[in-house]
PDB file of C-alpha atoms in Angstrom:
ATOM      1  CA  MET A  22      42.320 -30.690  34.076  1.00  0.00           C
ATOM      2  CA  SER A  23      41.301 -33.032  31.222  1.00  0.00           C
ATOM      3  CA  SER A  24      42.363 -32.430  27.609  1.00  0.00           C
ATOM      4  CA  THR A  25      38.798 -31.421  26.727  1.00  0.00           C
ATOM      5  CA  GLN A  26      38.635 -28.941  29.593  1.00  0.00           C
ATOM      6  CA  GLY A  27      42.034 -27.597  28.665  1.00  0.00           C
ATOM      7  CA  PHE A  28      40.932 -27.046  25.065  1.00  0.00           C
ATOM      8  CA  TYR A  29      37.761 -25.278  26.235  1.00  0.00           C
ATOM      9  CA  PHE A  30      39.780 -23.113  28.598  1.00  0.00           C
ATOM     10  CA  ARG A  31      42.209 -22.096  25.861  1.00  0.00           C
ATOM     11  CA  CYS A  32      39.369 -21.259  23.463  1.00  0.00           C
ATOM     12  CA  LEU A  33      37.580 -19.098  26.017  1.00  0.00           C
ATOM     13  CA  SER A  34      40.773 -17.343  26.959  1.00  0.00           C
ATOM     14  CA  SER A  35      41.606 -16.638  23.328  1.00  0.00           C
ATOM     15  CA  VAL A  36      38.166 -15.244  22.581  1.00  0.00           C
ATOM     16  CA  ILE A  37      38.046 -12.983  25.619  1.00  0.00           C
ATOM     17  CA  LEU A  38      41.604 -11.849  24.954  1.00  0.00           C
ATOM     18  CA  VAL A  39      40.724 -10.802  21.427  1.00  0.00           C
ATOM     19  CA  LEU A  40      37.535  -9.048  22.496  1.00  0.00           C
ATOM     20  CA  THR A  41      39.257  -7.317  25.370  1.00  0.00           C
ATOM     21  CA  GLY A  42      42.083  -6.175  23.163  1.00  0.00           C
ATOM     22  CA  ILE A  43      39.635  -4.635  20.700  1.00  0.00           C
ATOM     23  CA  ALA A  44      37.515  -2.980  23.374  1.00  0.00           C
ATOM     24  CA  ALA A  45      40.502  -1.699  25.293  1.00  0.00           C
ATOM     25  CA  CYS A  46      41.889  -0.063  22.169  1.00  0.00           C
ATOM     26  CA  GLU A  47      38.683   1.377  20.754  1.00  0.00           C
ATOM     27  CA  SER A  48      36.426   2.128  23.732  1.00  0.00           C
ATOM     28  CA  PRO A  49      37.001   5.316  25.745  1.00  0.00           C
ATOM     29  CA  GLU A  50      37.771   5.070  29.439  1.00  0.00           C
ATOM     30  CA  ASN A  51      34.653   4.457  31.560  1.00  0.00           C
ATOM     31  CA  ASP A  52      32.487   4.068  28.467  1.00  0.00           C
ATOM     32  CA  PHE A  53      30.853   0.861  29.628  1.00  0.00           C
ATOM     33  CA  PRO A  54      27.030   0.913  29.790  1.00  0.00           C
ATOM     34  CA  SER A  55      26.822   0.271  33.504  1.00  0.00           C
ATOM     35  CA  GLY A  56      24.316   1.410  36.065  1.00  0.00           C
ATOM     36  CA  ASP A  57      26.938   3.407  37.944  1.00  0.00           C
ATOM     37  CA  ASN A  58      30.343   4.861  37.166  1.00  0.00           C
ATOM     38  CA  GLN A  59      32.042   2.983  39.988  1.00  0.00           C
ATOM     39  CA  SER A  60      31.252  -0.373  38.351  1.00  0.00           C
ATOM     40  CA  ALA A  61      32.445   0.930  35.013  1.00  0.00           C
ATOM     41  CA  SER A  62      35.746   2.039  36.543  1.00  0.00           C
ATOM     42  CA  VAL A  63      36.290  -1.453  37.979  1.00  0.00           C
ATOM     43  CA  VAL A  64      35.985  -2.914  34.493  1.00  0.00           C
ATOM     44  CA  SER A  65      38.424  -0.339  33.159  1.00  0.00           C
ATOM     45  CA  ARG A  66      40.942  -1.121  35.913  1.00  0.00           C
ATOM     46  CA  LEU A  67      40.658  -4.851  35.293  1.00  0.00           C
ATOM     47  CA  LEU A  68      41.554  -4.335  31.649  1.00  0.00           C
ATOM     48  CA  ASP A  69      44.942  -3.031  32.766  1.00  0.00           C
ATOM     49  CA  GLU A  70      45.680  -6.087  34.894  1.00  0.00           C
ATOM     50  CA  PRO A  71      47.492  -9.224  33.603  1.00  0.00           C
ATOM     51  CA  LEU A  72      44.411 -11.436  33.737  1.00  0.00           C
ATOM     52  CA  TRP A  73      45.563 -13.953  31.150  1.00  0.00           C
ATOM     53  CA  VAL A  74      47.357 -16.231  33.606  1.00  0.00           C
ATOM     54  CA  ALA A  75      46.359 -19.634  34.942  1.00  0.00           C
ATOM     55  CA  ARG A  76      44.696 -18.224  38.050  1.00  0.00           C
ATOM     56  CA  ASP A  77      42.513 -15.545  36.385  1.00  0.00           C
ATOM     57  CA  ALA A  78      41.910 -16.345  32.712  1.00  0.00           C
ATOM     58  CA  TYR A  79      39.030 -18.768  33.306  1.00  0.00           C
ATOM     59  CA  ASP A  80      37.165 -16.380  35.610  1.00  0.00           C
ATOM     60  CA  ALA A  81      37.882 -13.373  33.414  1.00  0.00           C
ATOM     61  CA  SER A  82      36.282 -15.137  30.455  1.00  0.00           C
ATOM     62  CA  HIS A  83      33.096 -15.498  32.504  1.00  0.00           C
ATOM     63  CA  TYR A  84      32.942 -12.153  34.246  1.00  0.00           C
ATOM     64  CA  MET A  85      34.223  -9.933  31.444  1.00  0.00           C
ATOM     65  CA  ILE A  86      32.569 -11.268  28.289  1.00  0.00           C
ATOM     66  CA  VAL A  87      29.325  -9.318  28.740  1.00  0.00           C
ATOM     67  CA  PRO A  88      30.992  -5.951  29.501  1.00  0.00           C
ATOM     68  CA  MET A  89      33.257  -6.491  26.486  1.00  0.00           C
ATOM     69  CA  HIS A  90      30.334  -7.090  24.155  1.00  0.00           C
ATOM     70  CA  ALA A  91      28.413  -4.182  25.655  1.00  0.00           C
ATOM     71  CA  ALA A  92      31.348  -1.820  25.217  1.00  0.00           C
ATOM     72  CA  PHE A  93      32.025  -2.761  21.604  1.00  0.00           C
ATOM     73  CA  PRO A  94      28.848  -1.732  19.578  1.00  0.00           C
ATOM     74  CA  GLY A  95      28.043   0.673  15.422  1.00  0.00           C
ATOM     75  CA  ASN A  96      27.628   4.414  19.405  1.00  0.00           C
ATOM     76  CA  ALA A  97      24.099   4.088  20.828  1.00  0.00           C
ATOM     77  CA  ALA A  98      23.659   7.633  22.107  1.00  0.00           C
ATOM     78  CA  VAL A  99      24.914  11.122  21.294  1.00  0.00           C
ATOM     79  CA  ASN A 100      27.518  12.303  23.786  1.00  0.00           C
ATOM     80  CA  ASP A 101      30.353  14.796  23.692  1.00  0.00           C
ATOM     81  CA  ASP A 102      33.526  13.753  21.873  1.00  0.00           C
ATOM     82  CA  LEU A 103      32.318  10.413  20.535  1.00  0.00           C
ATOM     83  CA  GLU A 104      34.998   8.285  18.928  1.00  0.00           C
ATOM     84  CA  PRO A 105      34.201   6.868  15.460  1.00  0.00           C
ATOM     85  CA  MET A 106      33.082   3.229  15.663  1.00  0.00           C
ATOM     86  CA  PRO A 107      32.076   2.454  12.065  1.00  0.00           C
ATOM     87  CA  VAL A 108      30.250  -0.755  11.161  1.00  0.00           C
ATOM     88  CA  GLU A 109      31.662  -1.971   7.850  1.00  0.00           C
ATOM     89  CA  ASP A 110      28.500  -3.718   6.663  1.00  0.00           C
ATOM     90  CA  ILE A 111      26.032  -1.122   7.957  1.00  0.00           C
ATOM     91  CA  ALA A 112      22.863  -0.704   5.913  1.00  0.00           C
ATOM     92  CA  PRO A 113      21.673   2.639   4.479  1.00  0.00           C
ATOM     93  CA  ASP A 114      19.945   5.005   6.867  1.00  0.00           C
ATOM     94  CA  SER A 115      16.159   4.803   7.055  1.00  0.00           C
ATOM     95  CA  SER A 116      15.708   8.503   6.280  1.00  0.00           C
ATOM     96  CA  HIS A 117      17.279   8.635   2.824  1.00  0.00           C
ATOM     97  CA  SER A 118      15.925   5.157   2.040  1.00  0.00           C
ATOM     98  CA  PHE A 119      12.348   6.457   1.966  1.00  0.00           C
ATOM     99  CA  ARG A 120      12.985   7.351  -1.692  1.00  0.00           C
ATOM    100  CA  LEU A 121      13.328   3.690  -2.668  1.00  0.00           C
ATOM    101  CA  PRO A 122       9.587   2.846  -2.847  1.00  0.00           C
ATOM    102  CA  LEU A 123       8.912   5.569  -5.432  1.00  0.00           C
ATOM    103  CA  PHE A 124      12.054   4.709  -7.396  1.00  0.00           C
ATOM    104  CA  LEU A 125      11.046   1.040  -7.587  1.00  0.00           C
ATOM    105  CA  THR A 126       7.448   1.968  -8.384  1.00  0.00           C
ATOM    106  CA  SER A 127       8.662   4.099 -11.270  1.00  0.00           C
ATOM    107  CA  PHE A 128      10.989   1.360 -12.547  1.00  0.00           C
ATOM    108  CA  ALA A 129       8.162  -1.192 -12.415  1.00  0.00           C
ATOM    109  CA  ALA A 130       5.726   1.118 -14.201  1.00  0.00           C
ATOM    110  CA  ALA A 131       8.233   1.486 -17.042  1.00  0.00           C
ATOM    111  CA  GLU A 132       8.102  -2.266 -17.713  1.00  0.00           C
ATOM    112  CA  ALA A 133       5.378  -4.048 -19.643  1.00  0.00           C
ATOM    113  CA  GLU A 134       2.704  -5.710 -17.538  1.00  0.00           C
ATOM    114  CA  GLY A 135       3.468  -9.393 -17.073  1.00  0.00           C
ATOM    115  CA  SER A 136       7.102  -8.963 -18.117  1.00  0.00           C
ATOM    116  CA  TYR A 137      10.119 -10.221 -16.179  1.00  0.00           C
ATOM    117  CA  GLY A 138      11.157  -6.645 -15.437  1.00  0.00           C
ATOM    118  CA  ARG A 139       7.745  -5.706 -13.988  1.00  0.00           C
ATOM    119  CA  THR A 140       7.709  -8.840 -11.832  1.00  0.00           C
ATOM    120  CA  TYR A 141      11.279  -8.238 -10.661  1.00  0.00           C
ATOM    121  CA  TYR A 142      10.659  -4.682  -9.456  1.00  0.00           C
ATOM    122  CA  GLU A 143       7.349  -5.603  -7.843  1.00  0.00           C
ATOM    123  CA  GLN A 144       9.091  -8.367  -5.922  1.00  0.00           C
ATOM    124  CA  LEU A 145      11.689  -5.853  -4.754  1.00  0.00           C
ATOM    125  CA  LEU A 146       8.862  -3.637  -3.536  1.00  0.00           C
ATOM    126  CA  GLN A 147       7.327  -6.520  -1.613  1.00  0.00           C
ATOM    127  CA  GLY A 148      10.691  -7.429  -0.089  1.00  0.00           C
ATOM    128  CA  LEU A 149      11.275  -3.824   0.934  1.00  0.00           C
ATOM    129  CA  ALA A 150       7.831  -3.768   2.555  1.00  0.00           C
ATOM    130  CA  VAL A 151       8.771  -6.828   4.598  1.00  0.00           C
ATOM    131  CA  GLN A 152      12.070  -5.243   5.621  1.00  0.00           C
ATOM    132  CA  ILE A 153      10.568  -1.938   6.704  1.00  0.00           C
ATOM    133  CA  THR A 154       7.624  -3.420   8.585  1.00  0.00           C
ATOM    134  CA  LYS A 155       9.522  -6.245  10.279  1.00  0.00           C
ATOM    135  CA  ARG A 156      12.912  -4.682  11.035  1.00  0.00           C
ATOM    136  CA  VAL A 157      12.616  -0.905  11.014  1.00  0.00           C
ATOM    137  CA  LEU A 158       9.103   0.326  11.815  1.00  0.00           C
ATOM    138  CA  LEU A 159       7.475   0.580  15.248  1.00  0.00           C
ATOM    139  CA  LEU A 160       3.791   1.521  15.456  1.00  0.00           C
ATOM    140  CA  PRO A 161       2.498   4.006  18.061  1.00  0.00           C
ATOM    141  CA  SER A 162       2.195   2.549  21.551  1.00  0.00           C
ATOM    142  CA  ALA A 163       1.626   3.565  25.160  1.00  0.00           C
ATOM    143  CA  GLU A 164       5.403   3.919  25.450  1.00  0.00           C
ATOM    144  CA  PHE A 165       5.680   6.310  22.493  1.00  0.00           C
ATOM    145  CA  PRO A 166       2.490   7.708  20.861  1.00  0.00           C
ATOM    146  CA  GLY A 167       3.901   8.044  17.346  1.00  0.00           C
ATOM    147  CA  VAL A 168       5.537   5.939  14.635  1.00  0.00           C
ATOM    148  CA  ARG A 169       9.225   5.299  15.232  1.00  0.00           C
ATOM    149  CA  MET A 170      11.894   3.984  12.913  1.00  0.00           C
ATOM    150  CA  MET A 171      15.286   2.456  13.548  1.00  0.00           C
ATOM    151  CA  ASN A 172      18.054   4.664  12.201  1.00  0.00           C
ATOM    152  CA  TYR A 173      19.317   2.016   9.773  1.00  0.00           C
ATOM    153  CA  MET A 174      17.539  -0.295   7.360  1.00  0.00           C
ATOM    154  CA  ASP A 175      18.990  -3.468   8.880  1.00  0.00           C
ATOM    155  CA  GLY A 176      17.372  -2.663  12.227  1.00  0.00           C
ATOM    156  CA  ARG A 177      20.422  -1.085  13.845  1.00  0.00           C
ATOM    157  CA  ASN A 178      19.705   2.075  15.785  1.00  0.00           C
ATOM    158  CA  GLY A 179      23.098   3.680  16.338  1.00  0.00           C
ATOM    159  CA  VAL A 180      24.119   7.327  16.032  1.00  0.00           C
ATOM    160  CA  TYR A 181      23.852   8.887  12.575  1.00  0.00           C
ATOM    161  CA  ARG A 182      25.703  11.903  11.113  1.00  0.00           C
ATOM    162  CA  TYR A 183      27.641  12.796  14.225  1.00  0.00           C
ATOM    163  CA  GLY A 184      29.400  16.127  13.690  1.00  0.00           C
ATOM    164  CA  TYR A 185      27.872  16.544  10.221  1.00  0.00           C
ATOM    165  CA  ALA A 186      28.107  20.013   8.669  1.00  0.00           C
ATOM    166  CA  SER A 187      24.368  20.724   8.862  1.00  0.00           C
ATOM    167  CA  GLN A 188      24.172  19.483  12.472  1.00  0.00           C
ATOM    168  CA  GLY A 189      27.120  21.170  14.101  1.00  0.00           C
ATOM    169  CA  GLU A 190      30.073  19.914  16.118  1.00  0.00           C
ATOM    170  CA  GLY A 191      29.262  17.397  18.828  1.00  0.00           C
ATOM    171  CA  SER A 192      25.747  16.852  17.479  1.00  0.00           C
ATOM    172  CA  GLY A 193      24.089  14.015  15.590  1.00  0.00           C
ATOM    173  CA  PHE A 194      20.999  11.845  15.369  1.00  0.00           C
ATOM    174  CA  GLY A 195      20.494   9.493  18.300  1.00  0.00           C
ATOM    175  CA  PRO A 196      18.281   6.380  18.347  1.00  0.00           C
ATOM    176  CA  TYR A 197      14.913   6.890  16.591  1.00  0.00           C
ATOM    177  CA  GLU A 198      15.714  10.487  15.678  1.00  0.00           C
ATOM    178  CA  LEU A 199      15.329   9.778  11.940  1.00  0.00           C
ATOM    179  CA  SER A 200      11.707   8.793  12.588  1.00  0.00           C
ATOM    180  CA  GLY A 201      10.347  12.150  11.484  1.00  0.00           C
ATOM    181  CA  SER A 202      11.087  11.251   7.861  1.00  0.00           C
ATOM    182  CA  PHE A 203       8.266   8.683   7.995  1.00  0.00           C
ATOM    183  CA  SER A 204       5.750  11.530   8.050  1.00  0.00           C
ATOM    184  CA  LEU A 205       6.889  12.766   4.646  1.00  0.00           C
ATOM    185  CA  GLY A 206       4.786   9.904   3.291  1.00  0.00           C
ATOM    186  CA  TRP A 207       7.099   8.256   0.754  1.00  0.00           C
ATOM    187  CA  TRP A 208       6.839   4.811   2.354  1.00  0.00           C
ATOM    188  CA  GLY A 209       3.200   4.826   1.245  1.00  0.00           C
ATOM    189  CA  PHE A 210       4.361   3.764  -2.222  1.00  0.00           C
ATOM    190  CA  LEU A 211       5.008   0.308  -0.777  1.00  0.00           C
ATOM    191  CA  GLY A 212       1.256  -0.288  -0.813  1.00  0.00           C
ATOM    192  CA  LYS A 213      -1.177  -1.685   1.712  1.00  0.00           C
ATOM    193  CA  ALA A 214       1.595  -2.979   3.967  1.00  0.00           C
ATOM    194  CA  LEU A 215       2.007   0.634   5.126  1.00  0.00           C
ATOM    195  CA  THR A 216      -1.657   1.699   5.281  1.00  0.00           C
ATOM    196  CA  GLU A 217      -2.052   0.811   8.953  1.00  0.00           C
ATOM    197  CA  ALA A 218       1.081   2.726   9.927  1.00  0.00           C
ATOM    198  CA  TYR A 219       0.040   5.909   8.111  1.00  0.00           C
ATOM    199  CA  GLU A 220      -3.501   5.747   9.442  1.00  0.00           C
ATOM    200  CA  ALA A 221      -2.136   5.231  12.961  1.00  0.00           C
ATOM    201  CA  GLN A 222       0.221   8.160  12.525  1.00  0.00           C
ATOM    202  CA  ARG A 223      -2.593  10.416  11.353  1.00  0.00           C
ATOM    203  CA  GLN A 224      -4.698   9.353  14.331  1.00  0.00           C
ATOM    204  CA  SER A 225      -1.792  10.329  16.608  1.00  0.00           C
ATOM    205  CA  LEU A 226      -2.167  14.002  15.665  1.00  0.00           C
ATOM    206  CA  PRO A 227      -1.629  16.411  17.259  1.00  0.00           C
ATOM    207  CA  PHE A 228       1.705  14.986  18.315  1.00  0.00           C
ATOM    208  CA  ARG A 229       2.737  15.228  21.923  1.00  0.00           C
ATOM    209  CA  ASP A 230       5.784  17.280  22.820  1.00  0.00           C
ATOM    210  CA  GLU A 231       7.971  14.203  23.365  1.00  0.00           C
ATOM    211  CA  VAL A 232       7.101  12.950  19.878  1.00  0.00           C
ATOM    212  CA  VAL A 233       7.943  16.282  18.273  1.00  0.00           C
ATOM    213  CA  GLU A 234      11.225  16.365  20.178  1.00  0.00           C
ATOM    214  CA  VAL A 235      12.312  12.958  18.843  1.00  0.00           C
ATOM    215  CA  TYR A 236      11.178  13.739  15.288  1.00  0.00           C
ATOM    216  CA  THR A 237      13.031  17.028  15.254  1.00  0.00           C
ATOM    217  CA  GLY A 238      16.247  15.501  16.586  1.00  0.00           C
ATOM    218  CA  PRO A 239      19.260  17.828  16.491  1.00  0.00           C
ATOM    219  CA  ASN A 240      17.532  19.761  13.665  1.00  0.00           C
ATOM    220  CA  THR A 241      19.361  21.357  10.763  1.00  0.00           C
ATOM    221  CA  LEU A 242      21.220  24.640  10.655  1.00  0.00           C
ATOM    222  CA  ARG A 243      20.125  25.526   7.105  1.00  0.00           C
ATOM    223  CA  GLN A 244      17.315  27.974   6.364  1.00  0.00           C
ATOM    224  CA  ARG A 245      13.951  26.461   5.336  1.00  0.00           C
ATOM    225  CA  ASN A 246      10.470  27.544   4.278  1.00  0.00           C
ATOM    226  CA  ILE A 247       8.283  28.047   7.332  1.00  0.00           C
ATOM    227  CA  GLN A 248       5.956  25.246   6.165  1.00  0.00           C
ATOM    228  CA  PHE A 249       8.820  22.736   6.050  1.00  0.00           C
ATOM    229  CA  ALA A 250      10.934  23.923   8.981  1.00  0.00           C
ATOM    230  CA  GLU A 251      11.033  21.713  12.047  1.00  0.00           C
ATOM    231  CA  PRO A 252       9.573  21.446  14.596  1.00  0.00           C
ATOM    232  CA  GLY A 253       6.783  23.509  13.004  1.00  0.00           C
ATOM    233  CA  PHE A 254       6.076  20.927  10.284  1.00  0.00           C
ATOM    234  CA  TYR A 255       5.055  18.415  12.944  1.00  0.00           C
ATOM    235  CA  GLN A 256       2.705  20.907  14.597  1.00  0.00           C
ATOM    236  CA  GLN A 257       0.899  22.529  11.633  1.00  0.00           C
ATOM    237  CA  GLU A 258      -1.783  21.475   9.154  1.00  0.00           C
ATOM    238  CA  LEU A 259       0.495  20.399   6.290  1.00  0.00           C
ATOM    239  CA  ILE A 260       1.470  17.178   8.040  1.00  0.00           C
ATOM    240  CA  ARG A 261      -2.167  16.117   8.336  1.00  0.00           C
ATOM    241  CA  GLU A 262      -2.585  16.483   4.565  1.00  0.00           C
ATOM    242  CA  VAL A 263       0.675  14.644   3.836  1.00  0.00           C
ATOM    243  CA  LEU A 264      -0.237  11.714   6.077  1.00  0.00           C
ATOM    244  CA  GLY A 265      -3.696  11.513   4.515  1.00  0.00           C
ATOM    245  CA  ALA A 266      -2.142  11.469   1.058  1.00  0.00           C
ATOM    246  CA  ALA A 267       0.292   8.739   2.118  1.00  0.00           C
ATOM    247  CA  ALA A 268      -2.546   6.536   3.383  1.00  0.00           C
ATOM    248  CA  PHE A 269      -4.441   7.134   0.120  1.00  0.00           C
ATOM    249  CA  VAL A 270      -1.409   6.306  -2.056  1.00  0.00           C
ATOM    250  CA  SER A 271      -0.776   3.107  -0.105  1.00  0.00           C
ATOM    251  CA  VAL A 272      -4.219   1.833  -1.144  1.00  0.00           C
ATOM    252  CA  ASN A 273      -4.421   3.392  -4.614  1.00  0.00           C
ATOM    253  CA  ARG A 274      -1.235   2.373  -6.325  1.00  0.00           C
ATOM    254  CA  PRO A 275      -0.391   3.554  -9.893  1.00  0.00           C
ATOM    255  CA  TRP A 276      -1.447   0.107 -11.108  1.00  0.00           C
ATOM    256  CA  GLY A 277      -3.485  -2.674  -9.556  1.00  0.00           C
ATOM    257  CA  ALA A 278      -1.087  -5.618  -9.742  1.00  0.00           C
ATOM    258  CA  GLN A 279       0.697  -6.792  -6.595  1.00  0.00           C
ATOM    259  CA  ASN A 280      -1.180  -4.287  -4.416  1.00  0.00           C
ATOM    260  CA  LYS A 281      -1.390  -6.554  -1.405  1.00  0.00           C
ATOM    261  CA  VAL A 282      -0.116  -6.685   2.140  1.00  0.00           C
ATOM    262  CA  ALA A 283       3.313  -8.243   2.636  1.00  0.00           C
ATOM    263  CA  THR A 284       2.966 -11.046   5.194  1.00  0.00           C
ATOM    264  CA  ARG A 285       6.200 -12.982   4.777  1.00  0.00           C
TER     265      ARG A 285
END
């Protein structure tokens, strides 16, 4: 083995050793996203073997790197007894973030037209429009006839609020299950960049059962007005009015400046 090959071998072995050590410590037994449990159990058994020897380390770095990466991701589905796997730099969730467009709109309106402050907040609005439309928002399609949103503002779609008080033990929001918040209309304050999405959502009414199921998610345990309670909100007339208002607001901003589609 040449010195270059030896260096490459040592690097690969070190990387796979670190990744395997992390996954072995933090991933539950048989928690690998494999097509069948038998394959997953083989991976688990291999982790207990002394692979980091001259005979096996090179092959292990090839055969095990993908299962290690797959086992390590911020849980992608709600299952019983999930172990916490926090992502330190995770972005805010897309549900609570829908307040940001109105906040920024209000801040901008408080500044004098043409001022640095007005320009600053309008640029933030445009940047947020780019983020939501490029990283978070999915328009209705043949696969799913309703608007969907990633659970987090950076485009991650992991589990949210697992075991939260208003959800109950062993429950939480799985991928796309924060999407129902889009229909509250607040993203319309971003302007014309969201007009198409709100018009498409309104045209999707009445929602199919599978859409309502995703939007409702694990639902909340707290008592609510019948007009706001889910899944009823997604099946009654109020949502049609809210979506229409959101499309209107996206075109008719509180002021005319910077009311254009974000195309960055």
